[in-house]
Coordinates of C-alpha atoms in Angstrom, one line a residue:
M1 CA 56.8 -3.6 50.8
N2 CA 55.1 -7.0 51.5
Y3 CA 51.7 -5.1 51.7
L4 CA 52.5 -3.6 48.2
T5 CA 53.4 -7.0 46.7
D6 CA 50.3 -8.7 48.3
N7 CA 48.1 -5.9 47.0
K8 CA 49.5 -6.3 43.5
K9 CA 49.2 -10.1 43.6
N10 CA 45.6 -9.6 44.8
I11 CA 44.8 -7.3 41.9
L12 CA 46.3 -9.6 39.4
I13 CA 44.2 -12.5 40.6
H14 CA 41.0 -10.5 40.1
L15 CA 42.1 -9.2 36.9
L16 CA 42.8 -12.8 35.7
F17 CA 39.2 -14.1 36.6
L18 CA 37.5 -10.9 35.4
F19 CA 39.4 -11.5 32.1
I20 CA 38.2 -14.9 31.8
L21 CA 34.6 -13.7 32.4
S22 CA 35.1 -11.1 29.6
L23 CA 35.8 -13.7 27.1
Y24 CA 32.0 -14.3 27.0
Y25 CA 31.8 -10.9 25.2
L26 CA 35.3 -10.8 23.7
I27 CA 35.4 -14.0 21.7
P28 CA 32.3 -13.4 19.6
Y29 CA 33.0 -9.6 19.2
F30 CA 36.5 -10.2 17.8
L31 CA 35.4 -13.2 15.7
V32 CA 32.2 -11.7 14.0
G33 CA 32.0 -8.1 15.3
Q34 CA 28.8 -8.9 17.4
L35 CA 27.8 -10.0 20.8
I36 CA 25.8 -13.2 21.0
V37 CA 22.9 -14.2 23.2
K38 CA 20.5 -17.1 23.4
P39 CA 17.0 -16.1 22.0
H40 CA 14.8 -18.3 23.5
D41 CA 12.6 -16.8 26.3
F42 CA 14.8 -13.8 26.1
L43 CA 14.7 -12.0 22.7
D44 CA 11.3 -13.2 22.1
I45 CA 9.9 -11.6 25.3
G46 CA 12.3 -10.1 28.0
M47 CA 14.1 -7.7 25.7
V48 CA 10.9 -6.5 23.9
E49 CA 9.3 -5.7 27.3
S50 CA 12.5 -3.9 28.5
H51 CA 12.5 -1.9 25.3
I52 CA 8.9 -0.8 25.9
I53 CA 9.6 0.0 29.4
G54 CA 12.4 2.2 28.4
R55 CA 10.1 4.0 26.0
I56 CA 7.5 4.4 28.6
L57 CA 10.1 5.8 31.1
S58 CA 11.2 8.2 28.3
G59 CA 7.5 9.5 28.1
D60 CA 6.1 7.4 25.3
F61 CA 3.3 6.0 27.0
E62 CA 1.5 5.2 23.8
S63 CA 4.2 2.6 23.2
I64 CA 2.4 -0.1 25.5
N65 CA -0.5 -0.3 22.9
L66 CA 1.9 -1.9 20.4
F67 CA 1.4 -5.2 22.5
L68 CA -1.5 -7.6 21.9
N69 CA -4.2 -5.5 20.5
G70 CA -3.7 -2.9 23.2
E71 CA -4.7 -5.3 25.8
I72 CA -1.5 -5.2 27.9
K73 CA -1.4 -2.3 30.3
W74 CA 1.9 -0.8 31.6
Y75 CA 1.3 -2.0 35.2
F76 CA 1.2 -5.7 33.8
L77 CA 5.0 -5.4 33.0
K78 CA 7.5 -6.8 35.5
K79 CA 10.4 -4.3 36.3
V80 CA 8.6 -1.3 35.1
L81 CA 9.2 0.3 38.5
Q82 CA 12.9 -0.9 39.0
P83 CA 15.5 1.9 38.7
L84 CA 17.8 -0.3 36.7
M85 CA 15.3 -0.2 33.9
L86 CA 16.3 3.5 33.5
L87 CA 19.3 2.3 31.5
Y88 CA 16.8 1.3 28.7
A89 CA 15.4 4.9 28.8
F90 CA 19.0 6.4 28.4
F91 CA 20.6 4.0 26.1
E92 CA 19.5 1.8 23.0
T93 CA 18.0 -1.5 24.0
E94 CA 21.0 -3.6 23.1
V95 CA 23.5 -1.3 24.9
A96 CA 21.2 -1.2 27.9
Y97 CA 21.1 -4.9 28.2
W98 CA 24.9 -5.5 27.9
L99 CA 25.6 -2.7 30.4
T100 CA 23.0 -4.4 32.8
D101 CA 24.4 -7.9 32.1
I102 CA 28.1 -6.7 32.8
L103 CA 26.9 -4.6 36.0
I104 CA 25.0 -7.5 37.6
K105 CA 27.7 -10.1 36.8
L106 CA 30.2 -7.9 38.3
I107 CA 28.1 -7.4 41.5
Y108 CA 27.5 -11.1 41.8
Y109 CA 31.3 -11.7 41.5
I110 CA 32.0 -9.1 44.1
C111 CA 29.3 -10.2 46.7
F112 CA 30.2 -14.0 46.4
F113 CA 34.1 -13.1 46.8
K114 CA 33.4 -11.0 49.9
L115 CA 31.2 -13.8 51.5
S116 CA 33.9 -16.6 50.6
R117 CA 36.6 -14.4 52.2
K118 CA 34.4 -13.8 55.3
L119 CA 34.2 -17.6 55.5
S120 CA 38.0 -17.9 55.7
C121 CA 38.5 -18.9 52.1
S122 CA 41.8 -17.9 50.5
L123 CA 41.9 -15.2 48.1
F124 CA 42.6 -17.3 45.1
N125 CA 39.8 -19.9 46.0
S126 CA 37.4 -17.0 46.7
A127 CA 38.1 -15.5 43.4
L128 CA 37.8 -18.9 41.7
I129 CA 34.5 -19.9 43.2
A130 CA 33.1 -16.3 42.6
C131 CA 34.2 -16.7 38.9
L132 CA 32.4 -20.1 38.8
I133 CA 29.1 -18.9 40.2
V134 CA 29.1 -16.0 37.7
S135 CA 29.8 -18.4 34.9
S136 CA 26.9 -20.8 35.9
V137 CA 24.2 -18.2 35.5
S138 CA 21.8 -18.4 32.4
H139 CA 21.6 -15.8 29.6
Y140 CA 18.4 -14.3 31.2
F141 CA 19.6 -14.2 34.9
T142 CA 20.7 -10.6 34.6
T143 CA 17.2 -9.5 33.5
M144 CA 15.8 -10.6 36.8
G145 CA 17.2 -7.7 39.0
L146 CA 19.7 -7.7 41.9
G147 CA 17.9 -10.3 44.2
M148 CA 20.0 -13.3 43.4
A149 CA 23.2 -11.6 42.5
T150 CA 23.2 -9.9 45.9
F151 CA 22.1 -12.8 47.9
P152 CA 25.6 -13.6 49.0
Y153 CA 26.1 -10.0 50.4
L154 CA 23.0 -10.4 52.6
I155 CA 24.6 -13.6 54.1
Y156 CA 27.8 -11.7 54.4
L157 CA 26.0 -8.9 56.4
M158 CA 24.5 -11.5 58.9
I159 CA 27.9 -13.3 59.4
K160 CA 29.6 -10.0 59.9
N161 CA 27.1 -9.4 62.7
K162 CA 27.5 -5.6 63.1
N163 CA 24.9 -2.8 63.3
L164 CA 23.8 -1.5 60.0
N165 CA 24.9 1.9 58.9
L166 CA 23.6 4.4 56.4
K167 CA 25.7 2.7 53.5
H168 CA 24.1 -0.8 54.3
Y169 CA 20.5 0.7 54.5
C170 CA 21.2 2.4 51.1
L171 CA 22.4 -0.7 49.5
I172 CA 19.7 -3.0 50.8
T173 CA 17.3 -0.4 49.8
F174 CA 18.7 -0.4 46.2
I175 CA 18.7 -4.2 46.1
G176 CA 15.0 -4.1 47.3
L177 CA 14.0 -1.6 44.4
N178 CA 15.6 -3.9 41.9
F179 CA 14.1 -7.2 43.3
D180 CA 12.1 -9.4 41.2
L181 CA 9.5 -10.7 43.7
V182 CA 8.1 -13.4 41.3
F183 CA 11.4 -15.1 40.9
H184 CA 13.3 -14.2 44.1
M185 CA 10.5 -14.4 46.8
F186 CA 12.1 -17.5 48.3
I187 CA 15.3 -15.7 49.0
L188 CA 14.3 -14.7 52.5
P189 CA 13.5 -18.1 54.0
I190 CA 16.8 -19.4 52.4
F191 CA 18.6 -16.4 53.5
F192 CA 17.5 -17.1 57.1
L193 CA 18.5 -20.8 56.9
V194 CA 21.9 -20.2 55.4
S195 CA 22.9 -17.5 57.6
L196 CA 21.9 -19.5 60.6
I197 CA 24.2 -22.3 59.5
F198 CA 27.1 -19.9 59.2
C199 CA 26.4 -18.3 62.6
K200 CA 29.7 -18.6 64.6
K201 CA 29.7 -21.2 67.3
N202 CA 30.2 -19.0 70.4
Q203 CA 27.7 -16.5 69.1
K204 CA 24.1 -16.2 69.3
Y205 CA 22.0 -15.8 66.0
N206 CA 21.3 -12.1 65.6
F207 CA 17.6 -12.2 64.9
E208 CA 17.3 -8.3 65.2
L209 CA 19.8 -7.8 62.4
F210 CA 18.0 -10.5 60.2
I211 CA 14.6 -8.7 60.8
K212 CA 16.1 -5.3 59.9
I213 CA 17.6 -6.5 56.8
S214 CA 14.6 -8.5 55.8
L215 CA 12.1 -5.6 56.5
V216 CA 14.0 -3.1 54.5
L217 CA 14.5 -5.6 51.6
F218 CA 10.8 -6.8 51.6
F219 CA 9.4 -3.2 52.0
F220 CA 11.3 -1.8 49.0
A221 CA 10.7 -5.1 47.0
L222 CA 7.0 -4.6 47.4
L223 CA 7.3 -1.0 46.4
S224 CA 9.0 -1.8 43.2
N225 CA 6.7 -4.7 42.5
S226 CA 3.5 -2.8 43.5
N227 CA 2.3 -2.8 40.1
L228 CA 2.1 -6.5 39.9
I229 CA 0.3 -6.5 43.3
Y230 CA -2.3 -4.0 42.0
T231 CA -2.7 -6.1 38.8
Y232 CA -3.4 -9.2 40.8
L233 CA -5.9 -7.5 43.0
F234 CA -7.8 -5.4 40.5
S235 CA -7.4 -6.8 37.1
G236 CA -8.1 -10.1 35.7
P237 CA -9.0 -12.8 35.3
F238 CA -5.8 -13.8 33.6
H239 CA -4.9 -16.5 31.1
R240 CA -2.8 -18.2 34.0
T241 CA -6.0 -19.2 35.7
L242 CA -6.3 -21.9 33.0
F243 CA -2.7 -23.3 33.7
F244 CA -2.9 -27.0 34.1
Y245 CA 0.1 -28.7 35.7
E246 CA 0.6 -32.5 34.8
A247 CA 1.9 -34.8 37.5
P248 CA 4.6 -37.4 36.5
D249 CA 3.8 -41.0 37.9
L250 CA 5.4 -41.7 41.4
I251 CA 8.5 -43.7 40.1
T252 CA 9.4 -40.9 37.5
N253 CA 9.0 -38.3 40.1
F254 CA 11.1 -40.1 42.7
N255 CA 13.7 -40.8 40.0
K256 CA 13.7 -37.2 39.2
L257 CA 14.1 -36.3 42.9
I258 CA 17.4 -38.4 43.2
R259 CA 18.8 -37.4 40.1
S260 CA 18.2 -33.7 40.8
F261 CA 19.8 -34.0 44.3
F262 CA 22.9 -35.6 42.8
S263 CA 22.9 -33.0 40.0
I264 CA 22.8 -35.8 37.4
P265 CA 21.6 -34.2 34.1
S266 CA 19.1 -35.6 31.8
I267 CA 21.1 -36.3 28.6
K268 CA 18.5 -38.3 26.4
G269 CA 16.1 -35.7 24.7
D270 CA 18.2 -32.6 25.5
A271 CA 20.4 -31.7 22.6
Y272 CA 21.9 -28.8 24.5
F273 CA 22.8 -30.9 27.5
F274 CA 26.6 -30.3 26.9
Q275 CA 26.2 -26.6 27.6
G276 CA 25.9 -27.1 31.3
L277 CA 27.5 -30.5 31.7
L278 CA 30.8 -29.5 33.4
F279 CA 29.0 -27.5 36.0
S280 CA 26.6 -30.5 36.5
L281 CA 29.7 -32.6 36.9
Y282 CA 31.2 -30.3 39.4
S283 CA 28.0 -30.2 41.4
F284 CA 27.8 -34.1 41.4
F285 CA 31.3 -34.4 42.8
I286 CA 31.0 -31.6 45.3
I287 CA 27.9 -33.2 46.6
L288 CA 29.5 -36.6 46.7
I289 CA 32.5 -35.2 48.6
S290 CA 30.3 -33.4 51.0
L291 CA 28.5 -36.6 52.0
F292 CA 31.9 -37.8 53.4
S293 CA 33.1 -34.6 54.7
K294 CA 32.0 -35.0 58.3
N295 CA 31.5 -31.3 58.3
K296 CA 28.3 -30.0 60.2
K297 CA 27.8 -27.0 58.0
T298 CA 28.2 -29.0 55.0
Y299 CA 25.6 -31.4 56.1
L300 CA 23.1 -28.7 56.9
L301 CA 23.7 -27.1 53.4
L302 CA 23.0 -30.4 51.9
L303 CA 19.9 -30.7 53.9
I304 CA 18.6 -27.4 52.5
I305 CA 19.5 -28.6 49.0
F306 CA 17.5 -31.8 49.6
F307 CA 14.8 -29.8 51.0
I308 CA 14.6 -27.6 47.9
H309 CA 14.4 -30.7 45.5
F310 CA 11.9 -32.5 47.9
F311 CA 9.7 -29.4 47.8
V312 CA 9.5 -29.7 44.1
F313 CA 8.9 -33.5 44.4
I314 CA 5.8 -32.8 46.6
L315 CA 4.7 -30.2 44.0
N316 CA 4.7 -32.8 41.3
L317 CA 2.7 -35.3 43.4
E318 CA -0.7 -36.2 41.7
F319 CA -2.6 -34.9 44.7
V320 CA -0.9 -31.7 45.1
N321 CA -1.2 -31.0 41.4
S322 CA -4.9 -31.7 41.3
V323 CA -5.3 -29.2 44.3
R324 CA -3.1 -26.8 42.5
N325 CA -5.1 -27.0 39.2
S326 CA -8.3 -26.6 41.0
N327 CA -7.1 -23.5 42.8
A328 CA -7.5 -20.0 41.2
G329 CA -5.3 -18.2 43.6
L330 CA -1.5 -17.7 44.1
F331 CA -1.1 -21.4 44.9
K332 CA -1.7 -22.1 41.2
L333 CA -0.5 -18.7 39.5
I334 CA 2.9 -18.7 41.3
R335 CA 5.8 -20.7 39.7
W336 CA 7.0 -22.3 43.0
E337 CA 9.5 -24.3 41.1
S338 CA 11.6 -21.0 40.8
L339 CA 13.0 -22.0 44.2
L340 CA 15.6 -24.1 42.1
I341 CA 17.3 -21.2 40.9
I342 CA 19.1 -20.6 44.3
L343 CA 20.9 -23.9 43.9
P344 CA 24.1 -22.8 42.1
I345 CA 24.9 -20.7 45.2
L346 CA 24.4 -23.6 47.4
Y347 CA 26.6 -25.8 45.3
C348 CA 29.5 -23.2 45.3
L349 CA 29.1 -22.8 49.2
L350 CA 29.6 -26.4 49.5
F351 CA 33.1 -25.8 47.9
V352 CA 33.8 -23.1 50.6
T353 CA 32.8 -25.3 53.5
N354 CA 34.8 -28.2 52.1
I355 CA 37.8 -26.4 51.0
K356 CA 40.2 -28.3 53.3
F357 CA 38.9 -31.6 52.4
V358 CA 38.9 -30.6 48.7
V359 CA 42.6 -29.5 48.7
S360 CA 43.8 -32.5 50.6
R361 CA 41.9 -35.3 48.9
A362 CA 40.1 -34.1 45.7
K363 CA 42.1 -31.2 44.2
Y364 CA 42.9 -33.1 41.1
L365 CA 39.2 -33.6 40.5
I366 CA 37.4 -30.6 41.6
Y367 CA 39.8 -27.9 40.3
P368 CA 40.0 -29.1 36.7
L369 CA 36.2 -29.3 36.7
I370 CA 36.0 -25.8 38.0
F371 CA 38.4 -24.4 35.5
L372 CA 36.9 -26.3 32.6
S373 CA 33.3 -25.3 33.6
I374 CA 34.4 -21.6 33.8
I375 CA 36.3 -21.6 30.4
T376 CA 33.5 -23.6 28.4
S377 CA 30.7 -21.3 30.0
Q378 CA 32.3 -18.4 28.1
I379 CA 31.6 -20.0 24.8
R380 CA 28.5 -22.1 25.5
T381 CA 26.1 -19.5 24.1
S382 CA 28.2 -18.6 21.0
I383 CA 29.5 -22.0 20.0
I384 CA 26.4 -22.9 17.9
P385 CA 26.0 -19.6 16.0
L386 CA 29.7 -19.3 15.4
S387 CA 29.9 -22.8 14.2
K388 CA 27.2 -22.2 11.7
H389 CA 28.8 -19.1 10.5
F390 CA 32.3 -20.7 10.0
L391 CA 30.8 -23.8 8.5
S392 CA 28.7 -21.9 6.1
F393 CA 25.3 -23.2 7.3
E394 CA 23.4 -20.3 5.6
S395 CA 24.7 -21.3 2.2
L396 CA 23.1 -24.8 2.5
S397 CA 19.9 -25.7 1.0
F398 CA 16.6 -25.7 3.0
E399 CA 16.6 -29.8 3.0
Q400 CA 20.2 -29.8 4.1
K401 CA 19.6 -27.3 6.9
N402 CA 16.7 -29.3 8.1
K403 CA 18.6 -32.6 8.0
L404 CA 21.4 -31.0 10.2
R405 CA 18.9 -29.7 12.7
K406 CA 17.0 -33.0 12.9
S407 CA 20.3 -34.9 13.5
F408 CA 21.3 -32.3 16.2
H409 CA 18.0 -32.4 18.1
N410 CA 17.8 -36.1 17.9
Q411 CA 21.2 -36.4 19.1
K412 CA 22.7 -38.4 16.2
Y413 CA 26.0 -36.5 16.5
S414 CA 28.1 -38.9 14.4
L415 CA 25.5 -38.4 11.5
L416 CA 25.6 -34.8 12.1
I417 CA 29.4 -34.6 11.7
K418 CA 29.3 -36.7 8.6
D419 CA 26.6 -34.5 7.0
I420 CA 28.5 -31.4 7.8
I421 CA 31.6 -32.6 6.2
H422 CA 29.6 -33.9 3.1
F423 CA 27.6 -30.7 2.8
N424 CA 30.2 -28.0 3.5
E425 CA 32.3 -28.3 0.4
N426 CA 32.1 -24.5 -0.1
R427 CA 33.0 -23.5 3.4
V428 CA 36.1 -21.4 2.6
K429 CA 34.3 -19.3 0.1
N430 CA 31.3 -18.6 2.2
S431 CA 33.0 -18.2 5.6
K432 CA 34.0 -14.8 4.5
Q433 CA 30.3 -13.6 4.3
S434 CA 29.0 -11.3 6.8
F435 CA 27.7 -12.7 10.1
K436 CA 23.9 -12.9 10.5
S437 CA 22.4 -15.0 13.3
R438 CA 19.2 -15.2 15.3
Y439 CA 21.6 -15.3 18.3
T440 CA 22.1 -11.5 18.0
F441 CA 20.0 -8.4 18.4
K442 CA 20.5 -7.4 14.9
G443 CA 19.9 -10.8 13.3
Y444 CA 16.8 -11.5 15.6
Y445 CA 15.0 -8.3 15.3
D446 CA 15.8 -7.9 11.5
Y447 CA 15.8 -4.0 11.8
E448 CA 16.2 -3.2 8.2
N449 CA 13.6 -5.5 6.7
Y450 CA 11.0 -4.7 9.5
K451 CA 11.6 -0.8 8.9
Y452 CA 10.5 -1.5 5.5
I453 CA 7.4 -3.4 6.6
K454 CA 6.6 -0.6 9.0
S455 CA 6.6 1.9 6.1
L456 CA 4.0 -0.2 4.5
V457 CA 1.6 -0.9 7.4
G458 CA 2.0 2.5 9.4
D459 CA -0.1 2.3 12.5
S460 CA -2.3 -0.6 11.4
R461 CA -2.2 -3.9 13.4
T462 CA -0.6 -7.1 12.2
V463 CA -0.6 -10.8 12.7
S464 CA 2.5 -13.0 12.0
I465 CA 2.7 -16.4 10.3
A466 CA 5.7 -18.5 11.3
L467 CA 7.4 -15.4 12.4
D468 CA 7.9 -14.0 16.0
P469 CA 5.3 -11.2 16.5
M470 CA 7.6 -9.7 19.2
V471 CA 9.9 -8.9 16.4
A472 CA 7.3 -6.6 14.9
V473 CA 6.7 -4.9 18.3
M474 CA 10.4 -4.3 18.5
N475 CA 10.2 -2.5 15.2
N476 CA 7.3 -0.3 16.4
I477 CA 4.5 -2.3 14.5
K478 CA 1.4 -2.9 16.3
V479 CA 0.3 -6.6 16.7
I480 CA -2.6 -8.8 17.8
D481 CA -0.3 -11.7 18.9
G482 CA 2.8 -11.9 21.2
Y483 CA 4.4 -13.6 24.1
H484 CA 3.4 -12.4 27.6
V485 CA 3.3 -14.0 31.0
L486 CA 0.3 -11.9 32.0
Y487 CA -2.8 -11.0 29.9
S488 CA -6.5 -11.3 30.1
L489 CA -8.3 -14.7 29.9
S490 CA -10.9 -13.1 27.6
Y491 CA -8.2 -12.2 25.1
K492 CA -6.9 -15.7 25.1
L493 CA -10.3 -17.1 24.3
K494 CA -10.8 -14.5 21.5
F495 CA -7.6 -15.2 19.9
R496 CA -8.3 -19.0 20.1
K497 CA -10.8 -18.4 17.3
V498 CA -8.0 -17.2 15.0
I499 CA -6.0 -20.4 15.5
Q500 CA -8.8 -22.8 16.2
E501 CA -8.1 -24.9 13.0
Q502 CA -4.6 -24.7 13.4
L503 CA -4.5 -26.2 16.9
A504 CA -6.6 -29.2 15.5
D505 CA -3.4 -30.0 13.5
S506 CA -1.3 -30.6 16.5
E507 CA -2.3 -32.1 19.9
K508 CA 1.0 -31.0 21.4
I509 CA 0.5 -27.3 20.4
K510 CA -3.2 -27.4 21.3
K511 CA -2.3 -28.7 24.7
Y512 CA 0.3 -26.0 25.1
Y513 CA -2.1 -23.2 24.3
D514 CA -5.0 -24.5 26.2
M515 CA -3.1 -25.5 29.3
W516 CA -0.5 -22.7 29.2
G517 CA -0.6 -20.2 26.6
N518 CA 2.0 -17.5 27.3
R519 CA 2.8 -17.6 23.5
V520 CA -0.1 -16.1 21.7
Y521 CA 1.0 -17.3 18.3
T522 CA -0.6 -18.6 15.0
F523 CA 1.6 -21.8 15.4
V524 CA 2.1 -22.3 11.7
Q525 CA 4.9 -24.8 11.3
D526 CA 4.4 -26.1 7.8
K527 CA 4.0 -23.7 4.8
K528 CA 1.6 -26.4 3.2
S529 CA -0.7 -26.3 6.2
I530 CA -1.7 -22.8 7.0
K531 CA -5.1 -22.8 8.7
T532 CA -5.2 -19.5 10.4
N533 CA -8.6 -17.8 10.3
F534 CA -7.8 -14.6 8.8
L535 CA -11.4 -13.2 9.0
E536 CA -11.3 -13.7 12.9
A537 CA -8.0 -12.0 12.8
K538 CA -9.4 -9.1 11.1
L539 CA -12.4 -8.9 13.4
L540 CA -10.0 -8.9 16.4
G541 CA -8.2 -6.0 15.0
A542 CA -5.4 -7.2 12.4
D543 CA -5.3 -5.4 9.0
F544 CA -2.1 -7.0 7.7
V545 CA -0.3 -10.3 7.7
I546 CA 3.4 -10.6 8.0
S547 CA 4.4 -14.0 6.9
K548 CA 7.5 -16.3 6.4
Y549 CA 5.8 -18.1 3.6
S550 CA 3.8 -17.1 0.6
I551 CA 0.1 -17.6 1.2
S552 CA -2.8 -18.1 -1.2
N553 CA -5.9 -16.9 0.3
Q554 CA -8.9 -15.1 -1.3
I555 CA -9.1 -12.4 1.5
L556 CA -5.4 -11.7 1.4
L557 CA -4.2 -9.0 -0.9
P558 CA -0.4 -9.2 -1.6
I559 CA 1.4 -5.9 -0.7
C560 CA 4.9 -7.3 -1.2
E561 CA 6.5 -10.8 -1.8
K562 CA 10.0 -11.3 -0.6
C563 CA 9.8 -7.8 0.9
N564 CA 12.9 -5.7 0.8
N565 CA 14.7 -8.6 -1.0
S566 CA 14.3 -10.9 1.8
P567 CA 13.3 -14.4 0.7
E568 CA 11.4 -15.4 3.9
L569 CA 9.3 -12.1 4.4
F570 CA 5.8 -11.6 2.8
L571 CA 3.1 -8.9 3.6
Y572 CA -0.5 -9.2 2.8
K573 CA -3.5 -7.0 3.5
I574 CA -6.6 -8.7 4.9
V575 CA -9.6 -7.6 2.6
I576 CA -13.2 -8.5 3.6

């Protein structure tokens, strides 16, 4: 009877925390009938590439030619060989993403829960901290594969210290096949250090087990990322060879090191700082508590955390940056700073190692921060688009919208609230309108309007003005522009002729394109200053221009204005 009671209690605890995690999906769905996701660096690149990978895996090999004037090859794409990408072949892109998102978050929860329980954490605290670690992830975390989500499971296997059986080998193989080598290459050294810390006192570290796990994982990771290895060895040179890393001055760099170690967020200049503020507060106090814990394992974890931040500090030194910029190899091409993505796991492990200290001395501080962080994390993405909807943002004039945006990004929140109250007199009437937001797949990709554009341009290529060209790709329209982390250097230089005069208007954008350049855009920000060279765009391969603004140019023939009754969609044919 006690077993059944305990088992029921265990199930209820898991259901409670899984329900809290599900609020991320349920709140926007029940309020507006759609799921919400942050578009930046996600809908504008990751999902479009996943969509094309799904089409390739379905047999549509020609779909890769939609990208960047046909310059992108299938083997340039990350994840193209990962088994999880088959979901994009079997389901629509949005459905495939949400299935992947739920699956990987669930795996992350289970893996961290098992590790916490193995480290003698109570069932409730293990479920709580597993819920926190899942809540802390960014919107594109689940598009990176299984590497980070299963990292706690790898540590669990080492602590368990038993011979691997067929089930374990199969799981490690599956993890390796869905391992993003670019972002998660640092897992193995951190895996070694963390598993060494948690090795039992009266037990020798099992190097044989570590080597077995690492070799299997690394072999299948190399296999699933072999297309990128081939690309690096036999294609190129790529636009990344022109990457230029700027070094902050020594005082700024040192200040960043201290602030980063204590997880002190940079509030000034970051209008979205509040989205991760509570987790930052948790991290700050758990580090502070750990410094006084007198716990050897805790101190060793803190040492790893400091080493990670110190590694980034070294990377930002002027001398190292100069060496990095002059190097054309992996030292320059790899984003070594991605080591930072492992920090949330270490912050949560500090809670596990300090649980007795936390419960006895700081439970009224840490537990509220954890619960508040978990709850607010479920609405951090949807709060802005939902607020816009219920405050009738779309009913405001262009000038009013810009004023609110300016107040928000300049962090003048009191002025923002005053303007919202002043502008929003018709809130009740407009709040009943259908929900449309760039934070949703439907709103961002504008399927209906671009379907109409596709019917007009056919198989011709396009260039976009003040619109995301990847939206065109998502709607089966060929483009000469886009957003890619890997494309040829020669194409970057060719496209620069199209935007040369536009870049001269902004030193900031010129600097971005010349020194970074993942976004191959026309960079038009003002409808009164459109300096795109449409002749060069035509010579590069574009036949049509999809624009947010009306354009007056002698070589542009209007095909439709306010296309499909959309006030911010214009189509022109380039006529020479």
